Amino acid sequence: MKDFSVSMALVDYIPVICFAIASVILMRDLYNKMSKGAFALFAAGTIDITLAGGLKATYKLLYAAGACDFEALNAMFFPVQSIGFILAGVGILAMLCYNQKEKGALLAVAPPLFKGTFVFVGLMVAGLGILDTVLAILSVKLKKPWLIAIFAISFVCSLGMGYLSSKDFAEAAMNWIAEGVNVVGQGALLAGVYLLHKNGLAELEVNTGSAK
């Protein structure tokens, strides 16, 4: 029996919304700096992440409301979100490192017999680490190095979520702690992206030679 509540499930939507807004801002500001392949990877990754988070929150809401225990929504969270973070990280990194004109290769994950979540957590943290690192580099290019601290907070919170994923999420206390860490992490990401946007990210020349 899982100790979920409706209020807990509703709070779980907050980091999802924060991440979705940050992603839209980044896609609008970085579109003209990315090749079509890099942008496709980044957009697909952020959509995966948003859907995974939204479906996990919906699972909690359905469970807490007594509607059903839709286990598939819960089971798909780590695989879908970890792949999303890797895709988003590779896409935004390609903007700085490569002039991608050909379709990028996707990473294969999750050996069929593996039953744990550690690999998925690792991919999620790695993807978000790449994303935050590139955003920190863009902060320096915009002469706003203090924004690095905000993205560092976002990354540290993602590490915390990786650690918390190994705990028993059937307990309400662990869910509230994880949701608090996730809200802070995604809130920091949204704040940093918004400040990049306000300080001229859309007009920044990244000198990658990428084509639309």
PDB file of C-alpha atoms in Angstrom:
ATOM      1  CA  MET A   1       0.000   0.000   0.000  1.00  0.00           C
ATOM      2  CA  LYS A   2       1.473   3.326  -1.056  1.00  0.00           C
ATOM      3  CA  ASP A   3       0.987   6.386   1.113  1.00  0.00           C
ATOM      4  CA  PHE A   4       0.033   8.907  -1.582  1.00  0.00           C
ATOM      5  CA  SER A   5      -2.333  11.859  -1.168  1.00  0.00           C
ATOM      6  CA  VAL A   6      -4.096  14.059  -3.714  1.00  0.00           C
ATOM      7  CA  SER A   7      -2.173  17.122  -2.513  1.00  0.00           C
ATOM      8  CA  MET A   8       1.110  15.242  -2.924  1.00  0.00           C
ATOM      9  CA  ALA A   9       0.167  14.286  -6.483  1.00  0.00           C
ATOM     10  CA  LEU A  10      -0.758  17.868  -7.354  1.00  0.00           C
ATOM     11  CA  VAL A  11       2.564  19.167  -6.005  1.00  0.00           C
ATOM     12  CA  ASP A  12       4.287  16.637  -8.269  1.00  0.00           C
ATOM     13  CA  TYR A  13       3.022  18.577 -11.290  1.00  0.00           C
ATOM     14  CA  ILE A  14       4.938  21.734 -10.235  1.00  0.00           C
ATOM     15  CA  PRO A  15       8.459  20.631 -11.316  1.00  0.00           C
ATOM     16  CA  VAL A  16       6.966  19.213 -14.511  1.00  0.00           C
ATOM     17  CA  ILE A  17       5.441  22.585 -15.360  1.00  0.00           C
ATOM     18  CA  CYS A  18       8.686  24.407 -14.447  1.00  0.00           C
ATOM     19  CA  PHE A  19      10.715  22.134 -16.706  1.00  0.00           C
ATOM     20  CA  ALA A  20       8.209  22.447 -19.563  1.00  0.00           C
ATOM     21  CA  ILE A  21       8.298  26.265 -19.425  1.00  0.00           C
ATOM     22  CA  ALA A  22      12.120  26.287 -19.277  1.00  0.00           C
ATOM     23  CA  SER A  23      12.231  23.930 -22.270  1.00  0.00           C
ATOM     24  CA  VAL A  24       9.927  26.124 -24.371  1.00  0.00           C
ATOM     25  CA  ILE A  25      12.045  29.201 -23.605  1.00  0.00           C
ATOM     26  CA  LEU A  26      15.224  27.343 -24.584  1.00  0.00           C
ATOM     27  CA  MET A  27      13.706  25.970 -27.792  1.00  0.00           C
ATOM     28  CA  ARG A  28      12.600  29.452 -28.851  1.00  0.00           C
ATOM     29  CA  ASP A  29      15.943  31.094 -28.009  1.00  0.00           C
ATOM     30  CA  LEU A  30      18.224  28.368 -29.372  1.00  0.00           C
ATOM     31  CA  TYR A  31      16.323  27.319 -32.502  1.00  0.00           C
ATOM     32  CA  ASN A  32      18.331  29.535 -34.867  1.00  0.00           C
ATOM     33  CA  LYS A  33      21.611  28.289 -33.352  1.00  0.00           C
ATOM     34  CA  MET A  34      20.979  24.563 -33.837  1.00  0.00           C
ATOM     35  CA  SER A  35      21.066  22.313 -36.858  1.00  0.00           C
ATOM     36  CA  LYS A  36      17.818  20.520 -37.576  1.00  0.00           C
ATOM     37  CA  GLY A  37      19.221  17.289 -36.139  1.00  0.00           C
ATOM     38  CA  ALA A  38      20.417  18.880 -32.902  1.00  0.00           C
ATOM     39  CA  PHE A  39      17.133  20.709 -32.423  1.00  0.00           C
ATOM     40  CA  ALA A  40      15.154  17.529 -33.108  1.00  0.00           C
ATOM     41  CA  LEU A  41      17.143  15.648 -30.447  1.00  0.00           C
ATOM     42  CA  PHE A  42      16.736  18.462 -27.921  1.00  0.00           C
ATOM     43  CA  ALA A  43      13.003  18.885 -28.593  1.00  0.00           C
ATOM     44  CA  ALA A  44      12.328  15.137 -28.499  1.00  0.00           C
ATOM     45  CA  GLY A  45      14.279  14.808 -25.253  1.00  0.00           C
ATOM     46  CA  THR A  46      12.486  17.628 -23.461  1.00  0.00           C
ATOM     47  CA  ILE A  47       9.106  16.304 -24.616  1.00  0.00           C
ATOM     48  CA  ASP A  48      10.022  12.838 -23.285  1.00  0.00           C
ATOM     49  CA  ILE A  49      11.063  14.314 -19.927  1.00  0.00           C
ATOM     50  CA  THR A  50       7.890  16.376 -19.610  1.00  0.00           C
ATOM     51  CA  LEU A  51       5.627  13.458 -20.535  1.00  0.00           C
ATOM     52  CA  ALA A  52       7.398  11.091 -18.133  1.00  0.00           C
ATOM     53  CA  GLY A  53       7.037  13.524 -15.243  1.00  0.00           C
ATOM     54  CA  GLY A  54       3.422  14.321 -16.087  1.00  0.00           C
ATOM     55  CA  LEU A  55       2.453  10.665 -16.344  1.00  0.00           C
ATOM     56  CA  LYS A  56       4.176   9.839 -13.036  1.00  0.00           C
ATOM     57  CA  ALA A  57       2.247  12.652 -11.331  1.00  0.00           C
ATOM     58  CA  THR A  58      -0.942  11.376 -12.964  1.00  0.00           C
ATOM     59  CA  TYR A  59      -0.206   7.872 -11.635  1.00  0.00           C
ATOM     60  CA  LYS A  60       0.033   9.285  -8.103  1.00  0.00           C
ATOM     61  CA  LEU A  61      -3.165  11.281  -8.580  1.00  0.00           C
ATOM     62  CA  LEU A  62      -5.122   8.255  -9.833  1.00  0.00           C
ATOM     63  CA  TYR A  63      -3.785   6.132  -6.965  1.00  0.00           C
ATOM     64  CA  ALA A  64      -4.482   8.771  -4.296  1.00  0.00           C
ATOM     65  CA  ALA A  65      -7.981   9.407  -5.614  1.00  0.00           C
ATOM     66  CA  GLY A  66      -8.735   5.677  -5.450  1.00  0.00           C
ATOM     67  CA  ALA A  67      -9.406   5.474  -9.194  1.00  0.00           C
ATOM     68  CA  CYS A  68      -6.856   2.765 -10.019  1.00  0.00           C
ATOM     69  CA  ASP A  69      -3.277   1.607  -9.574  1.00  0.00           C
ATOM     70  CA  PHE A  70      -2.083   2.281 -13.152  1.00  0.00           C
ATOM     71  CA  GLU A  71       1.289   0.583 -12.684  1.00  0.00           C
ATOM     72  CA  ALA A  72       2.392   1.073 -16.318  1.00  0.00           C
ATOM     73  CA  LEU A  73       2.543   4.840 -15.791  1.00  0.00           C
ATOM     74  CA  ASN A  74       4.817   4.317 -12.809  1.00  0.00           C
ATOM     75  CA  ALA A  75       7.037   1.692 -14.489  1.00  0.00           C
ATOM     76  CA  MET A  76       7.730   3.783 -17.597  1.00  0.00           C
ATOM     77  CA  PHE A  77       8.967   6.849 -15.676  1.00  0.00           C
ATOM     78  CA  PHE A  78      12.704   6.098 -15.412  1.00  0.00           C
ATOM     79  CA  PRO A  79      13.184   4.583 -18.900  1.00  0.00           C
ATOM     80  CA  VAL A  80      11.336   7.400 -20.694  1.00  0.00           C
ATOM     81  CA  GLN A  81      12.806  10.238 -18.624  1.00  0.00           C
ATOM     82  CA  SER A  82      16.393   8.949 -18.721  1.00  0.00           C
ATOM     83  CA  ILE A  83      16.297   8.597 -22.511  1.00  0.00           C
ATOM     84  CA  GLY A  84      14.780  12.085 -22.687  1.00  0.00           C
ATOM     85  CA  PHE A  85      17.611  13.615 -20.665  1.00  0.00           C
ATOM     86  CA  ILE A  86      20.262  11.932 -22.814  1.00  0.00           C
ATOM     87  CA  LEU A  87      18.587  13.134 -26.031  1.00  0.00           C
ATOM     88  CA  ALA A  88      18.223  16.687 -24.692  1.00  0.00           C
ATOM     89  CA  GLY A  89      21.806  16.732 -23.418  1.00  0.00           C
ATOM     90  CA  VAL A  90      23.263  15.428 -26.693  1.00  0.00           C
ATOM     91  CA  GLY A  91      21.163  17.884 -28.707  1.00  0.00           C
ATOM     92  CA  ILE A  92      22.207  20.987 -26.784  1.00  0.00           C
ATOM     93  CA  LEU A  93      25.850  19.850 -26.619  1.00  0.00           C
ATOM     94  CA  ALA A  94      25.869  19.379 -30.398  1.00  0.00           C
ATOM     95  CA  MET A  95      24.955  23.055 -30.726  1.00  0.00           C
ATOM     96  CA  LEU A  96      28.340  23.974 -29.231  1.00  0.00           C
ATOM     97  CA  CYS A  97      30.511  21.186 -30.631  1.00  0.00           C
ATOM     98  CA  TYR A  98      29.244  20.122 -34.050  1.00  0.00           C
ATOM     99  CA  ASN A  99      27.706  21.404 -37.226  1.00  0.00           C
ATOM    100  CA  GLN A 100      25.230  18.539 -37.471  1.00  0.00           C
ATOM    101  CA  LYS A 101      23.695  18.179 -40.877  1.00  0.00           C
ATOM    102  CA  GLU A 102      22.954  14.491 -40.725  1.00  0.00           C
ATOM    103  CA  LYS A 103      20.550  12.626 -38.544  1.00  0.00           C
ATOM    104  CA  GLY A 104      22.066  11.924 -35.142  1.00  0.00           C
ATOM    105  CA  ALA A 105      22.271   8.418 -33.781  1.00  0.00           C
ATOM    106  CA  LEU A 106      20.132   7.516 -30.812  1.00  0.00           C
ATOM    107  CA  LEU A 107      21.564   5.771 -27.787  1.00  0.00           C
ATOM    108  CA  ALA A 108      20.344   2.266 -26.979  1.00  0.00           C
ATOM    109  CA  VAL A 109      19.587   1.729 -23.313  1.00  0.00           C
ATOM    110  CA  ALA A 110      18.013  -0.751 -20.946  1.00  0.00           C
ATOM    111  CA  PRO A 111      19.164  -4.343 -21.539  1.00  0.00           C
ATOM    112  CA  PRO A 112      15.990  -6.455 -21.488  1.00  0.00           C
ATOM    113  CA  LEU A 113      16.858  -8.509 -18.405  1.00  0.00           C
ATOM    114  CA  PHE A 114      17.917  -5.576 -16.218  1.00  0.00           C
ATOM    115  CA  LYS A 115      15.339  -4.982 -13.474  1.00  0.00           C
ATOM    116  CA  GLY A 116      16.809  -2.074 -11.494  1.00  0.00           C
ATOM    117  CA  THR A 117      16.647   1.684 -12.018  1.00  0.00           C
ATOM    118  CA  PHE A 118      20.302   2.620 -11.443  1.00  0.00           C
ATOM    119  CA  VAL A 119      21.171   2.762 -15.148  1.00  0.00           C
ATOM    120  CA  PHE A 120      18.173   4.969 -15.857  1.00  0.00           C
ATOM    121  CA  VAL A 121      19.003   7.266 -12.950  1.00  0.00           C
ATOM    122  CA  GLY A 122      22.597   7.491 -14.197  1.00  0.00           C
ATOM    123  CA  LEU A 123      21.484   8.428 -17.708  1.00  0.00           C
ATOM    124  CA  MET A 124      19.070  10.998 -16.326  1.00  0.00           C
ATOM    125  CA  VAL A 125      21.767  12.638 -14.187  1.00  0.00           C
ATOM    126  CA  ALA A 126      24.286  12.523 -17.064  1.00  0.00           C
ATOM    127  CA  GLY A 127      21.824  14.132 -19.463  1.00  0.00           C
ATOM    128  CA  LEU A 128      20.876  16.891 -17.047  1.00  0.00           C
ATOM    129  CA  GLY A 129      24.572  17.381 -16.238  1.00  0.00           C
ATOM    130  CA  ILE A 130      25.303  18.005 -19.927  1.00  0.00           C
ATOM    131  CA  LEU A 131      22.323  20.355 -20.180  1.00  0.00           C
ATOM    132  CA  ASP A 132      23.363  22.371 -17.108  1.00  0.00           C
ATOM    133  CA  THR A 133      27.001  22.495 -18.259  1.00  0.00           C
ATOM    134  CA  VAL A 134      26.054  23.929 -21.656  1.00  0.00           C
ATOM    135  CA  LEU A 135      23.745  26.454 -19.995  1.00  0.00           C
ATOM    136  CA  ALA A 136      26.633  27.447 -17.696  1.00  0.00           C
ATOM    137  CA  ILE A 137      28.868  27.965 -20.761  1.00  0.00           C
ATOM    138  CA  LEU A 138      26.165  30.142 -22.329  1.00  0.00           C
ATOM    139  CA  SER A 139      26.015  32.126 -19.067  1.00  0.00           C
ATOM    140  CA  VAL A 140      29.735  32.914 -19.376  1.00  0.00           C
ATOM    141  CA  LYS A 141      29.304  33.888 -23.042  1.00  0.00           C
ATOM    142  CA  LEU A 142      26.581  36.314 -21.945  1.00  0.00           C
ATOM    143  CA  LYS A 143      28.924  37.712 -19.265  1.00  0.00           C
ATOM    144  CA  LYS A 144      26.623  36.481 -16.509  1.00  0.00           C
ATOM    145  CA  PRO A 145      28.875  33.894 -14.794  1.00  0.00           C
ATOM    146  CA  TRP A 146      26.918  34.139 -11.540  1.00  0.00           C
ATOM    147  CA  LEU A 147      24.123  32.217 -13.263  1.00  0.00           C
ATOM    148  CA  ILE A 148      26.372  29.145 -13.052  1.00  0.00           C
ATOM    149  CA  ALA A 149      25.428  28.894  -9.372  1.00  0.00           C
ATOM    150  CA  ILE A 150      21.750  28.541 -10.303  1.00  0.00           C
ATOM    151  CA  PHE A 151      22.432  25.740 -12.767  1.00  0.00           C
ATOM    152  CA  ALA A 152      24.731  24.097 -10.202  1.00  0.00           C
ATOM    153  CA  ILE A 153      21.811  24.040  -7.748  1.00  0.00           C
ATOM    154  CA  SER A 154      19.663  22.402 -10.433  1.00  0.00           C
ATOM    155  CA  PHE A 155      22.306  19.728 -11.022  1.00  0.00           C
ATOM    156  CA  VAL A 156      22.894  19.066  -7.307  1.00  0.00           C
ATOM    157  CA  CYS A 157      19.151  18.548  -6.894  1.00  0.00           C
ATOM    158  CA  SER A 158      19.204  16.057  -9.764  1.00  0.00           C
ATOM    159  CA  LEU A 159      21.951  14.148  -7.946  1.00  0.00           C
ATOM    160  CA  GLY A 160      19.733  14.219  -4.864  1.00  0.00           C
ATOM    161  CA  MET A 161      16.856  12.782  -6.876  1.00  0.00           C
ATOM    162  CA  GLY A 162      19.165   9.993  -8.040  1.00  0.00           C
ATOM    163  CA  TYR A 163      19.986   9.134  -4.435  1.00  0.00           C
ATOM    164  CA  LEU A 164      16.380   9.378  -3.287  1.00  0.00           C
ATOM    165  CA  SER A 165      15.262   7.038  -6.076  1.00  0.00           C
ATOM    166  CA  SER A 166      16.894   4.176  -4.164  1.00  0.00           C
ATOM    167  CA  LYS A 167      14.615   4.762  -1.160  1.00  0.00           C
ATOM    168  CA  ASP A 168      11.155   3.404  -0.436  1.00  0.00           C
ATOM    169  CA  PHE A 169       8.697   5.651  -2.285  1.00  0.00           C
ATOM    170  CA  ALA A 170       5.712   3.875  -0.780  1.00  0.00           C
ATOM    171  CA  GLU A 171       6.203   6.123   2.276  1.00  0.00           C
ATOM    172  CA  ALA A 172       4.640   9.598   2.207  1.00  0.00           C
ATOM    173  CA  ALA A 173       7.653  11.242   3.885  1.00  0.00           C
ATOM    174  CA  MET A 174      10.051  10.104   1.145  1.00  0.00           C
ATOM    175  CA  ASN A 175       7.669  11.302  -1.549  1.00  0.00           C
ATOM    176  CA  TRP A 176       7.387  14.753   0.023  1.00  0.00           C
ATOM    177  CA  ILE A 177      11.178  15.023   0.360  1.00  0.00           C
ATOM    178  CA  ALA A 178      11.697  13.951  -3.253  1.00  0.00           C
ATOM    179  CA  GLU A 179       9.039  16.343  -4.489  1.00  0.00           C
ATOM    180  CA  GLY A 180      10.632  19.198  -2.538  1.00  0.00           C
ATOM    181  CA  VAL A 181      14.059  18.472  -4.038  1.00  0.00           C
ATOM    182  CA  ASN A 182      12.537  18.181  -7.519  1.00  0.00           C
ATOM    183  CA  VAL A 183      10.622  21.460  -7.186  1.00  0.00           C
ATOM    184  CA  VAL A 184      13.795  23.291  -6.109  1.00  0.00           C
ATOM    185  CA  GLY A 185      15.841  21.698  -8.913  1.00  0.00           C
ATOM    186  CA  GLN A 186      13.398  22.373 -11.732  1.00  0.00           C
ATOM    187  CA  GLY A 187      12.530  25.786 -10.282  1.00  0.00           C
ATOM    188  CA  ALA A 188      16.244  26.682 -10.367  1.00  0.00           C
ATOM    189  CA  LEU A 189      16.462  25.470 -13.974  1.00  0.00           C
ATOM    190  CA  LEU A 190      13.473  27.606 -14.955  1.00  0.00           C
ATOM    191  CA  ALA A 191      14.887  30.656 -13.133  1.00  0.00           C
ATOM    192  CA  GLY A 192      18.281  30.267 -14.804  1.00  0.00           C
ATOM    193  CA  VAL A 193      16.792  29.790 -18.275  1.00  0.00           C
ATOM    194  CA  TYR A 194      14.505  32.800 -17.801  1.00  0.00           C
ATOM    195  CA  LEU A 195      17.453  34.981 -16.762  1.00  0.00           C
ATOM    196  CA  LEU A 196      19.463  33.790 -19.776  1.00  0.00           C
ATOM    197  CA  HIS A 197      16.501  34.705 -21.966  1.00  0.00           C
ATOM    198  CA  LYS A 198      16.180  38.161 -20.379  1.00  0.00           C
ATOM    199  CA  ASN A 199      19.905  38.794 -20.830  1.00  0.00           C
ATOM    200  CA  GLY A 200      19.914  38.164 -24.578  1.00  0.00           C
ATOM    201  CA  LEU A 201      20.207  34.419 -25.171  1.00  0.00           C
ATOM    202  CA  ALA A 202      18.156  34.660 -28.355  1.00  0.00           C
ATOM    203  CA  GLU A 203      20.635  37.176 -29.860  1.00  0.00           C
ATOM    204  CA  LEU A 204      23.799  35.397 -28.688  1.00  0.00           C
ATOM    205  CA  GLU A 205      26.205  34.213 -31.393  1.00  0.00           C
ATOM    206  CA  VAL A 206      27.530  30.781 -30.449  1.00  0.00           C
ATOM    207  CA  ASN A 207      29.782  30.462 -33.536  1.00  0.00           C
ATOM    208  CA  THR A 208      28.995  26.846 -34.348  1.00  0.00           C
ATOM    209  CA  GLY A 209      28.230  27.281 -38.006  1.00  0.00           C
ATOM    210  CA  SER A 210      24.947  25.406 -37.498  1.00  0.00           C
ATOM    211  CA  ALA A 211      22.245  25.786 -40.058  1.00  0.00           C
ATOM    212  CA  LYS A 212      18.539  25.818 -39.477  1.00  0.00           C
TER     213      LYS A 212
END
